Coordinates of N, CA and C in Angstrom, one line a residue:
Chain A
X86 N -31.1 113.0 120.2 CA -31.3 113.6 121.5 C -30.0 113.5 122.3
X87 N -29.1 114.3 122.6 CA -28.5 114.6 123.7 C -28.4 113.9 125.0
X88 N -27.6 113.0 125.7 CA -27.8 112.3 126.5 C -26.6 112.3 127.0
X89 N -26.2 112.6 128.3 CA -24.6 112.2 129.3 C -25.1 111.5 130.7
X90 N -24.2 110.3 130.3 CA -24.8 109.5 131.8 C -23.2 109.0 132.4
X91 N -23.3 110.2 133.4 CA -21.9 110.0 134.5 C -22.1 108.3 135.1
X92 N -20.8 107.9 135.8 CA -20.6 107.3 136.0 C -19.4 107.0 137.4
X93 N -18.9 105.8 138.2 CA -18.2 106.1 139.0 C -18.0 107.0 140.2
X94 N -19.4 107.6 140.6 CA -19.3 108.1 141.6 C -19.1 106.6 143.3
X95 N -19.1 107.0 144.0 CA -18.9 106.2 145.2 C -18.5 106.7 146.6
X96 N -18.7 105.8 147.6 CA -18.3 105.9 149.1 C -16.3 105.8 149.1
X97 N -15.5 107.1 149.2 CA -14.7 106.9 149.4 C -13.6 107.3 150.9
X98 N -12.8 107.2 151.2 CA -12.5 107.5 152.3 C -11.0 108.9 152.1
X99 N -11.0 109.8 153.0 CA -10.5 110.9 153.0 C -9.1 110.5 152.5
X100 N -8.5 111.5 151.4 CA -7.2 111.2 150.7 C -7.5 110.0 149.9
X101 N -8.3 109.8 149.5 CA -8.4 108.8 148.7 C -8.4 109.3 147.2
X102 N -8.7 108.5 146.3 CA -9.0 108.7 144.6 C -10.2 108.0 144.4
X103 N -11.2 108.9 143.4 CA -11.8 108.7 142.4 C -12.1 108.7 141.3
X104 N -12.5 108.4 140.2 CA -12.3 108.8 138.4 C -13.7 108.5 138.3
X105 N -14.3 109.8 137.8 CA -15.9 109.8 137.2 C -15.6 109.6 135.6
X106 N -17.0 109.3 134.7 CA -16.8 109.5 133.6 C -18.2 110.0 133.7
X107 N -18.2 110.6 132.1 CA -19.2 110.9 131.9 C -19.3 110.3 129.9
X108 N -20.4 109.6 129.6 CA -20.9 109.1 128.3 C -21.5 110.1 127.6
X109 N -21.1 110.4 126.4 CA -22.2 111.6 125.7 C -22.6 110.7 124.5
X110 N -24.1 111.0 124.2 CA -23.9 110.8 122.5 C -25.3 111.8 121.9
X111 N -25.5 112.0 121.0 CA -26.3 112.8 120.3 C -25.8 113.5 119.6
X112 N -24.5 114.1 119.6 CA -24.0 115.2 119.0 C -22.5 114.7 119.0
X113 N -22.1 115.8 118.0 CA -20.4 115.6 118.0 C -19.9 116.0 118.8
X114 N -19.0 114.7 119.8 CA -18.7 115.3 120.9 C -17.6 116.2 120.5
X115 N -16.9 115.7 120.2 CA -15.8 116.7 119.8 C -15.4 118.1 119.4
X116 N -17.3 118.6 119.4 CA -17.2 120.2 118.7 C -17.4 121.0 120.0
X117 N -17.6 120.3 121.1 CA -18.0 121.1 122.3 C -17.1 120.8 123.6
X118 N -17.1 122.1 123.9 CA -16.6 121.6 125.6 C -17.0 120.9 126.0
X119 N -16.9 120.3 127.2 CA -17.3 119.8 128.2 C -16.5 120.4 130.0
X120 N -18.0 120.3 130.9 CA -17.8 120.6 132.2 C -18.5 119.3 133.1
X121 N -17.8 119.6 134.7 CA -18.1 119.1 135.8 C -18.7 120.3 136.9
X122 N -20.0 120.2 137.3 CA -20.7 120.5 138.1 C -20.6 120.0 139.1
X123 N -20.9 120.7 140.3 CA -21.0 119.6 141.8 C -22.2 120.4 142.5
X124 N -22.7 119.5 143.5 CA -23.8 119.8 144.5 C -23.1 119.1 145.4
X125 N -23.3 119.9 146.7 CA -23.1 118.9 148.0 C -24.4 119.3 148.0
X126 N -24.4 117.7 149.3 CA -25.9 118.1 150.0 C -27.0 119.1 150.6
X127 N -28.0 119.4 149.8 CA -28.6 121.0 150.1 C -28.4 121.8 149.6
X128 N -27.2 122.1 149.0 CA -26.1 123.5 148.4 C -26.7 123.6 147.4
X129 N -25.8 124.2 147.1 CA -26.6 125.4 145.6 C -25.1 124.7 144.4
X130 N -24.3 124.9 143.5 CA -24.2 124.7 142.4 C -23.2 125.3 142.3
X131 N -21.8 124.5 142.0 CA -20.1 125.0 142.4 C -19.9 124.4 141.1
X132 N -19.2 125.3 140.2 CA -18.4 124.7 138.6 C -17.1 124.5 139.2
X133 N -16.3 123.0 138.7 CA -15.8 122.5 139.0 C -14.4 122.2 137.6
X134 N -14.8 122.3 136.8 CA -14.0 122.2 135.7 C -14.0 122.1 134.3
X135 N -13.8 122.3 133.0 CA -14.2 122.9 131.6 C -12.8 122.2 131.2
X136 N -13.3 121.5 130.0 CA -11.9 120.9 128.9 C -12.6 121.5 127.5
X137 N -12.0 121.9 126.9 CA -12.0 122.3 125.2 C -12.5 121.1 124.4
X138 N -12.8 121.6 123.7 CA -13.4 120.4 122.5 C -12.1 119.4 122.4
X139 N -11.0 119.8 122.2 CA -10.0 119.4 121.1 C -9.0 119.0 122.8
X140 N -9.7 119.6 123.9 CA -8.8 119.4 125.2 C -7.4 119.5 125.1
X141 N -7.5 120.8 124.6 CA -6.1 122.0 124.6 C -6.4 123.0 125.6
X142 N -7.4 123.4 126.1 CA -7.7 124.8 127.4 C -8.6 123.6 128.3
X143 N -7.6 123.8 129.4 CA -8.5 123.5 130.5 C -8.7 124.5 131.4
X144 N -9.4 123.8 132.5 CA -10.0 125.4 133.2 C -10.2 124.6 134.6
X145 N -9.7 125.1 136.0 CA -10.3 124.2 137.1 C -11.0 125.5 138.2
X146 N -11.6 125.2 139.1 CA -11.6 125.6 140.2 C -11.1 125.9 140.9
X147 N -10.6 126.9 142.1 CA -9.7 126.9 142.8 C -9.7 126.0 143.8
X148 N -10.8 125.3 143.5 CA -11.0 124.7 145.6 C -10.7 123.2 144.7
X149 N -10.4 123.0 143.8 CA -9.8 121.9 143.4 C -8.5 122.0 142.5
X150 N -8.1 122.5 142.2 CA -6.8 122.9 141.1 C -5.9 122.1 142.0
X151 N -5.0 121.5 141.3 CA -4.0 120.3 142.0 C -4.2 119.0 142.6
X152 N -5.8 118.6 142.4 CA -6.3 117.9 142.9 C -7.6 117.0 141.6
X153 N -7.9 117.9 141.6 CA -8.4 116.8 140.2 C -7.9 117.6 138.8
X154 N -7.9 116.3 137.9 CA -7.7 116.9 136.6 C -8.6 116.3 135.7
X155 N -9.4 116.6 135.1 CA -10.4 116.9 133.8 C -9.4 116.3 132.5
X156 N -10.3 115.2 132.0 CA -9.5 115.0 130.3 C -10.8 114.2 129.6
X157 N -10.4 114.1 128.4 CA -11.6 113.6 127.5 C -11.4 112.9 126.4
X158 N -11.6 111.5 126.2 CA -11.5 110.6 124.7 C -12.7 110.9 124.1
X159 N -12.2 111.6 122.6 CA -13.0 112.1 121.5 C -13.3 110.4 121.1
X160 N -12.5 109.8 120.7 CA -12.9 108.9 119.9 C -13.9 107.6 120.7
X161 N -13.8 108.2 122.5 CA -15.1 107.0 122.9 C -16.2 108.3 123.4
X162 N -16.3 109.1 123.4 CA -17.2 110.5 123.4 C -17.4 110.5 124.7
X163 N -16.2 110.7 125.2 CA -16.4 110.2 127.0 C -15.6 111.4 127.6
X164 N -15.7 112.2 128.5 CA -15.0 113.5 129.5 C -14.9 112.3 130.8
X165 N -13.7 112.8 131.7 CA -13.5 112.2 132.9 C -13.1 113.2 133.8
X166 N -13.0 113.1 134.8 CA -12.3 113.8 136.0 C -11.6 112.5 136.9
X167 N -10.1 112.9 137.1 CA -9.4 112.5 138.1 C -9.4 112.9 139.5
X168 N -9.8 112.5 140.4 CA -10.1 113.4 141.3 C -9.2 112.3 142.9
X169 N -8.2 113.2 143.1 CA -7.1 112.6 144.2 C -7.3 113.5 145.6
X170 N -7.3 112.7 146.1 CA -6.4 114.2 148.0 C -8.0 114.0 148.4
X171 N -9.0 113.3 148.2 CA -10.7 114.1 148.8 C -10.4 114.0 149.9
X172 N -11.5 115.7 150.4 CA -11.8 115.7 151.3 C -13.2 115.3 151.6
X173 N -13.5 115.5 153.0 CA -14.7 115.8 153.1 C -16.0 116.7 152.4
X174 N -14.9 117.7 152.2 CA -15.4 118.7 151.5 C -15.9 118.6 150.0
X175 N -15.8 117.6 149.2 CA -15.7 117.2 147.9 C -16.9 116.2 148.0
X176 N -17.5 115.9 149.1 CA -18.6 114.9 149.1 C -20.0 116.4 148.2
X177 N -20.2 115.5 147.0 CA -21.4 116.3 146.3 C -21.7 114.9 145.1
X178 N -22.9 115.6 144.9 CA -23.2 115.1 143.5 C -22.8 116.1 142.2
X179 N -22.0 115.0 141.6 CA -21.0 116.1 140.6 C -21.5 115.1 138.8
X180 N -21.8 116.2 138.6 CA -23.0 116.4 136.9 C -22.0 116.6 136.0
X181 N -22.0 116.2 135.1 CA -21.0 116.8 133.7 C -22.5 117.4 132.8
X182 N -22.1 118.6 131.9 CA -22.9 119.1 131.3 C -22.2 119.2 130.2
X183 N -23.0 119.7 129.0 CA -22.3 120.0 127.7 C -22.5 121.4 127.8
X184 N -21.8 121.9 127.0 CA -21.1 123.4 126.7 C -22.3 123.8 125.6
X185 N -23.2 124.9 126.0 CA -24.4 125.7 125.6 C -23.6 126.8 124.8
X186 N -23.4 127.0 123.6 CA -23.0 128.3 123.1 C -21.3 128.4 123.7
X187 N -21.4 129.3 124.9 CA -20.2 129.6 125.4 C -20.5 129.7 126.8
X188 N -20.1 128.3 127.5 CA -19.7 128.3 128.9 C -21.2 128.5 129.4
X189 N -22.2 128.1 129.0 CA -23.3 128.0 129.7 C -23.4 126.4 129.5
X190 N -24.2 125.9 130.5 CA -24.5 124.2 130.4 C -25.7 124.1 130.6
X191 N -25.9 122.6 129.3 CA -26.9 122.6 128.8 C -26.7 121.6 127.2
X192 N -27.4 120.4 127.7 CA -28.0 119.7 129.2 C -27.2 119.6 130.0
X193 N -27.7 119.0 130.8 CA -26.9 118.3 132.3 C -27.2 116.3 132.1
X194 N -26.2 115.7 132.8 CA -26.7 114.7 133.0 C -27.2 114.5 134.2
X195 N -27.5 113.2 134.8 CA -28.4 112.7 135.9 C -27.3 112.8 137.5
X196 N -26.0 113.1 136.9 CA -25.4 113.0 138.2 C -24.9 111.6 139.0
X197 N -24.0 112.2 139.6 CA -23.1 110.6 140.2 C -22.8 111.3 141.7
X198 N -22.8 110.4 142.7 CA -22.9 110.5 144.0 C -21.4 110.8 144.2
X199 N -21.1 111.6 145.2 CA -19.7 111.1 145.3 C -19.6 111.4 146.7
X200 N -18.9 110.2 148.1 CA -19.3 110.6 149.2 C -17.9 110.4 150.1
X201 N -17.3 111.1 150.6 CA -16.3 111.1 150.9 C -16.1 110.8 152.4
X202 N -15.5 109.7 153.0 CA -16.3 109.9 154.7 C -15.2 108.0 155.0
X203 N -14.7 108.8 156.1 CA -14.2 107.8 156.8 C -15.2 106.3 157.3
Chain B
X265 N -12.6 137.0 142.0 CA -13.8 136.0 141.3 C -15.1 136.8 141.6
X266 N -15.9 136.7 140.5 CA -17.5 137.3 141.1 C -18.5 136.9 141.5
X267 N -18.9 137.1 142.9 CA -19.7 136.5 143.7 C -20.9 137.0 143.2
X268 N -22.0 136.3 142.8 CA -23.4 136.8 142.8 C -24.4 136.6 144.2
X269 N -25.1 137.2 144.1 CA -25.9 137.4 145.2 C -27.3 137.4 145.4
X270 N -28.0 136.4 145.1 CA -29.7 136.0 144.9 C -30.5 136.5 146.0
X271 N -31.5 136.9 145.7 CA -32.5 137.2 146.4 C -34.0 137.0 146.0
X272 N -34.8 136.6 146.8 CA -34.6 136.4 148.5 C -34.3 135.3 148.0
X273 N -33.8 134.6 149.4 CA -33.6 133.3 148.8 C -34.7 132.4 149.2
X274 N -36.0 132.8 149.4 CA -37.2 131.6 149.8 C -37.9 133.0 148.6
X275 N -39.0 132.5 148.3 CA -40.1 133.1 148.0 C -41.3 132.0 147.4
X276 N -42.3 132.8 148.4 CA -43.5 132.3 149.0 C -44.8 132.6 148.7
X277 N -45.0 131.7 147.2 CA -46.3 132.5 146.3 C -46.7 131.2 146.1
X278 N -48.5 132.0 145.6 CA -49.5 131.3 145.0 C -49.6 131.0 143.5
X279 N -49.7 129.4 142.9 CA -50.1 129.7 141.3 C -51.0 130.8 141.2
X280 N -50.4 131.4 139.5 CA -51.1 132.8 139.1 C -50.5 133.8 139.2
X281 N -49.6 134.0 140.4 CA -49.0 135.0 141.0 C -47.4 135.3 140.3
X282 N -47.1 136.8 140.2 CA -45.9 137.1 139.5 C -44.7 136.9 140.3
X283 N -43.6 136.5 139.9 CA -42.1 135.8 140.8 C -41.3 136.8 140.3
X284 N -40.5 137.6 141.0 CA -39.4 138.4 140.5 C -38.1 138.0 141.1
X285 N -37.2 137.4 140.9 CA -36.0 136.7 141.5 C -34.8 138.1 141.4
X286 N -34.0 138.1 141.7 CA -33.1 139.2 142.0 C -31.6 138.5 141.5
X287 N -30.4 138.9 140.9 CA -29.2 138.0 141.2 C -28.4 139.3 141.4
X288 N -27.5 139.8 141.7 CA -26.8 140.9 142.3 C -24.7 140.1 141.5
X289 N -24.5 141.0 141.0 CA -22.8 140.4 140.9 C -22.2 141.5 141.7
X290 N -20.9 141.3 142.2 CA -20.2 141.9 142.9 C -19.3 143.0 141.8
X291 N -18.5 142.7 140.3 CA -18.5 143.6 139.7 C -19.8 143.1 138.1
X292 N -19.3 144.1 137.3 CA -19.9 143.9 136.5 C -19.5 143.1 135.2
X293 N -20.7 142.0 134.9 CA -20.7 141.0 134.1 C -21.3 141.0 132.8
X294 N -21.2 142.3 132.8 CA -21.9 142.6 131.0 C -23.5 142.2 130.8
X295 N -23.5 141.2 130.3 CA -24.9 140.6 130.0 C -24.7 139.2 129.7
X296 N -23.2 138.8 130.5 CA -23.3 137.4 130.4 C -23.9 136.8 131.7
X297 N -25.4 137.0 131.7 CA -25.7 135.8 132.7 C -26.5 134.7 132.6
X298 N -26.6 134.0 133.3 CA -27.7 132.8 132.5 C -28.5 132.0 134.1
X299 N -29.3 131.8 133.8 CA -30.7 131.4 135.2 C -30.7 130.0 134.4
X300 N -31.1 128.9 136.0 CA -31.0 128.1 135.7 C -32.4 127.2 136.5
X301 N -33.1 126.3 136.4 CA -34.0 126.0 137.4 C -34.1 124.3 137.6
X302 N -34.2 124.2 138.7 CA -33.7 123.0 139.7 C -35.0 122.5 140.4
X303 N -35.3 121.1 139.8 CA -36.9 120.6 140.5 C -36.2 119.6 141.8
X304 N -36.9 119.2 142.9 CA -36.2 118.2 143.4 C -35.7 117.2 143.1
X305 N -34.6 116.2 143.3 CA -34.3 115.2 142.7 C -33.6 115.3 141.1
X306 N -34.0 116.4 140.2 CA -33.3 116.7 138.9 C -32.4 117.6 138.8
X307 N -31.7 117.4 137.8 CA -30.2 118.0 137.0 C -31.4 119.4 136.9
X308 N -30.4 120.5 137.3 CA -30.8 121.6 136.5 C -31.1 121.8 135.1
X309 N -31.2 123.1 134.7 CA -31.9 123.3 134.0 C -31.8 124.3 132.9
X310 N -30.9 124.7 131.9 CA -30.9 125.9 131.6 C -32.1 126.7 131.0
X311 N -32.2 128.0 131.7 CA -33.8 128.4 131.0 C -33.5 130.1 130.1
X312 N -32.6 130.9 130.6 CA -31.9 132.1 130.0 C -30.5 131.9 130.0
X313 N -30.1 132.8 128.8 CA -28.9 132.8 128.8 C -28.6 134.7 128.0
X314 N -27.3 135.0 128.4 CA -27.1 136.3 128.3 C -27.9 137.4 128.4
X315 N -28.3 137.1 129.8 CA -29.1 138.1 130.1 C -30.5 137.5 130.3
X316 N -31.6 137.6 128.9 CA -32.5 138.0 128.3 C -32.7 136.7 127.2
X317 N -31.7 135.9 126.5 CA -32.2 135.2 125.8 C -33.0 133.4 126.3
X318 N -34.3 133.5 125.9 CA -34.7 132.3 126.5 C -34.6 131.1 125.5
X319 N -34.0 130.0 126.2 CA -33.6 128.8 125.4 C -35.0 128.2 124.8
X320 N -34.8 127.5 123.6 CA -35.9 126.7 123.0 C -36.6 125.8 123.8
X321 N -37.8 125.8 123.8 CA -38.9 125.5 124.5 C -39.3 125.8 126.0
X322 N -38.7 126.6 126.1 CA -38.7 127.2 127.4 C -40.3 128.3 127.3
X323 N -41.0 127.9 128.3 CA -42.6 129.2 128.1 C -42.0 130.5 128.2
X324 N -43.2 130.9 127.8 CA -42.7 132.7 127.5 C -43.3 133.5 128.5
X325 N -43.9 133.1 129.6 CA -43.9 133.3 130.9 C -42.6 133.3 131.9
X326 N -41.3 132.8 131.2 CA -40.2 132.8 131.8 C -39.4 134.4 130.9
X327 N -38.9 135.4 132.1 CA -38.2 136.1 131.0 C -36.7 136.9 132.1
X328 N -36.2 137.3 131.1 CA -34.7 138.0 132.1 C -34.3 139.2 131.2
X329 N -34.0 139.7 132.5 CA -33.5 141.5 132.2 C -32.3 141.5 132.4
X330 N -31.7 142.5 132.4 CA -30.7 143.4 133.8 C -29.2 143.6 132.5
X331 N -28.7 144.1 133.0 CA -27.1 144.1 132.9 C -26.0 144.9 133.8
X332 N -25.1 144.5 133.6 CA -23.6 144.9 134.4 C -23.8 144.2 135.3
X333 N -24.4 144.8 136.8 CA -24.5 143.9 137.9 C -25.9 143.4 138.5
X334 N -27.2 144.0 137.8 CA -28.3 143.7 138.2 C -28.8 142.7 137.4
X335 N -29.4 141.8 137.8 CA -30.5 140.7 136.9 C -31.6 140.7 138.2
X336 N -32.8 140.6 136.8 CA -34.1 139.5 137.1 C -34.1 138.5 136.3
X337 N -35.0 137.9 137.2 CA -36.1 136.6 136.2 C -37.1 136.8 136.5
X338 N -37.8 136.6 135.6 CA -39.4 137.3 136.3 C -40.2 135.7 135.3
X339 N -41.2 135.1 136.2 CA -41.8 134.4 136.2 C -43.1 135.2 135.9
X340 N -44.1 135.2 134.8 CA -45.0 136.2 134.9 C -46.4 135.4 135.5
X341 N -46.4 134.0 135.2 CA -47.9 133.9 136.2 C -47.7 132.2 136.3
X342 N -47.1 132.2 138.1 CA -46.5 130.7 138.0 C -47.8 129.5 137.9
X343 N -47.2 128.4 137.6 CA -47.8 127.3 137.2 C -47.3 126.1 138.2
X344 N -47.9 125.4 138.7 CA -47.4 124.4 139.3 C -46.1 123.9 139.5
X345 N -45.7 123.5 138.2 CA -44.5 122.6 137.6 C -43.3 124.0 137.9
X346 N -43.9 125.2 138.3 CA -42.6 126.2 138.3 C -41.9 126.3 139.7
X347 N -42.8 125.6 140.5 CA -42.0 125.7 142.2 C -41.0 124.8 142.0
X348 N -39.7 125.4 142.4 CA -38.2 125.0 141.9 C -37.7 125.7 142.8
X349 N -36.1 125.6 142.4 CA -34.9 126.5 143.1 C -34.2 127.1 141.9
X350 N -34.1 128.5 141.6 CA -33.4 128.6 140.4 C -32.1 129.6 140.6
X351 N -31.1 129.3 139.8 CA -29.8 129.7 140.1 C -29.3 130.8 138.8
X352 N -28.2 131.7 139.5 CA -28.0 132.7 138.3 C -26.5 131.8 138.2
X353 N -25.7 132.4 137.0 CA -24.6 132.2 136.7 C -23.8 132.9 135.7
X354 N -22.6 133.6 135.7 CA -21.7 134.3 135.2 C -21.0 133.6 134.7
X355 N -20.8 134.5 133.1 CA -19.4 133.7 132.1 C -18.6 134.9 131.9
X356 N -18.6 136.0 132.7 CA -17.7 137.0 132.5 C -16.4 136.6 132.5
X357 N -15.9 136.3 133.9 CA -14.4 136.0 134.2 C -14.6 134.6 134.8
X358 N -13.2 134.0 134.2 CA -13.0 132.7 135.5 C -12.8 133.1 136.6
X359 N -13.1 132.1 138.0 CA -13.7 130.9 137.0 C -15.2 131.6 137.4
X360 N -16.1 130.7 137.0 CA -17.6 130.7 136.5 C -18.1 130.4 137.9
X361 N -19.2 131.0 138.1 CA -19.7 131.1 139.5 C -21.5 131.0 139.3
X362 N -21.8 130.4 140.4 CA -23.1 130.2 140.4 C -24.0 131.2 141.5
X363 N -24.9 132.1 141.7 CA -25.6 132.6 142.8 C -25.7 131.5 143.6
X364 N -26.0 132.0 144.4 CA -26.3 131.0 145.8 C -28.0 130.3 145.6
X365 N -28.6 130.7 145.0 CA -30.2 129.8 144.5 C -31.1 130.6 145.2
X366 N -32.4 130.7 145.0 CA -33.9 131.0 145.1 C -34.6 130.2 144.9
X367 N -35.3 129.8 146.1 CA -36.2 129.0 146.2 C -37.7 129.2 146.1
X368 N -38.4 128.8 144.9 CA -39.9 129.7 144.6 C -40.7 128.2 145.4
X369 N -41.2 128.5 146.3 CA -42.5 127.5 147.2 C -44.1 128.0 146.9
X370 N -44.3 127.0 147.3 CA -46.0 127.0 147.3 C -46.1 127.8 148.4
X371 N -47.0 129.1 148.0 CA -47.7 129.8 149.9 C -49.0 129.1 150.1

């Protein structure tokens, strides 16, 4: 069974840094992409970033490009996001999902808080 | 970037009753779209993908049409466990975009 349990979310303060991870195991991680989903509170569902199996193509968002960066250790089956500069605006619950086919996600994991606030 | 565009975004039916969800893209996305469904408190959900194809174990009460810029999902006779919020999403072009959600309630 398929399983990603993020990690590292938290109460941070504006310009600050955080680093999520996310755990996979069920499958080879290394044959699949991996992504970062985000919810803010109430909202609907903002893709946030995509690393290659082999994490040679990355892919960001615009409302984050220069600001977080996405990478991934095959050999501990773990995806991360570096995520620097937060705003306010970055307060969501942000999900890593596995790569469905192509660029669809599926599953999702449980999600990590992430709250950005003076 | 292609903005999709859900509709309605409440809808307000009885178990039994048929759900037709709307997702609108701004240009055309081929037949890469994929619906997604969101209970409170849970990670979504993938339930179609490209279009029309419905993922394993998903009921056959759940189905999707459309292409270029139009999609449904049509829920054909809801069941309790189906009052959700469900989301469309595009793999045409980066980056990847999610509709804004539909929310199916109890009337």
């Amino acid at each position: 069974e398929v399983q990603l349990l993020e990690s590292g979310g938290g109460l941070v303060q504006p310009g600050g840094s955080l680093r999520l991870s996310c755990a996979a195991s069920g499958f080879i991680f290394s044959n699949y992409d991996m992504n970062w989903v985000r919810q803010a509170p109430g909202k609907g569902l903002e893709w946030v970033s995509t690393i290659s199996g082999g994490g040679d193509k990355i892919y960001y968002a615009d409302s984050v490009k220069g600001r977080f960066t996405i990478s991934r250790d095959n050999a501990k089956n773990t995806v991360y996001v570096q995520m620097n500069s937060l705003r306010a605006e970055d307060t969501a619950i942000y999900y890593c999902a596995k790569q469905f086919l192509y660029n669809w996600f599926d599953p999702w994991g449980q999600g990590t808080l992430v709250t950005v606030s003076s | 970037e292609i903005v999709l565009t859900q509709s309605p975004a409440t809808l307000s039916l009885s178990p039994g009753e048929r759900a037709t969800l709307s997702c609108r893209a701004s240009q055309s996305v081929s037949s890469y779209l994929a619906w997604y469904q969101q209970k409170p408190g849970q990670a979504p959900r993938l339930l179609i993908y490209d279009a029309s194809n419905r993922v394993t174990d998903i009921p056959a009460r759940f189905s999707g049409s459309g292409s270029g810029t139009d999609f449904t999902l049509t829920i054909s006779s809801l069941e309790p466990e189906d009052f959700a919020v469900y989301y469309c999403q595009q793999r045409r072009i980066w980056p990847l975009t999610f509709g804004g959600g539909t929310k199916v309630e109890i009337k």
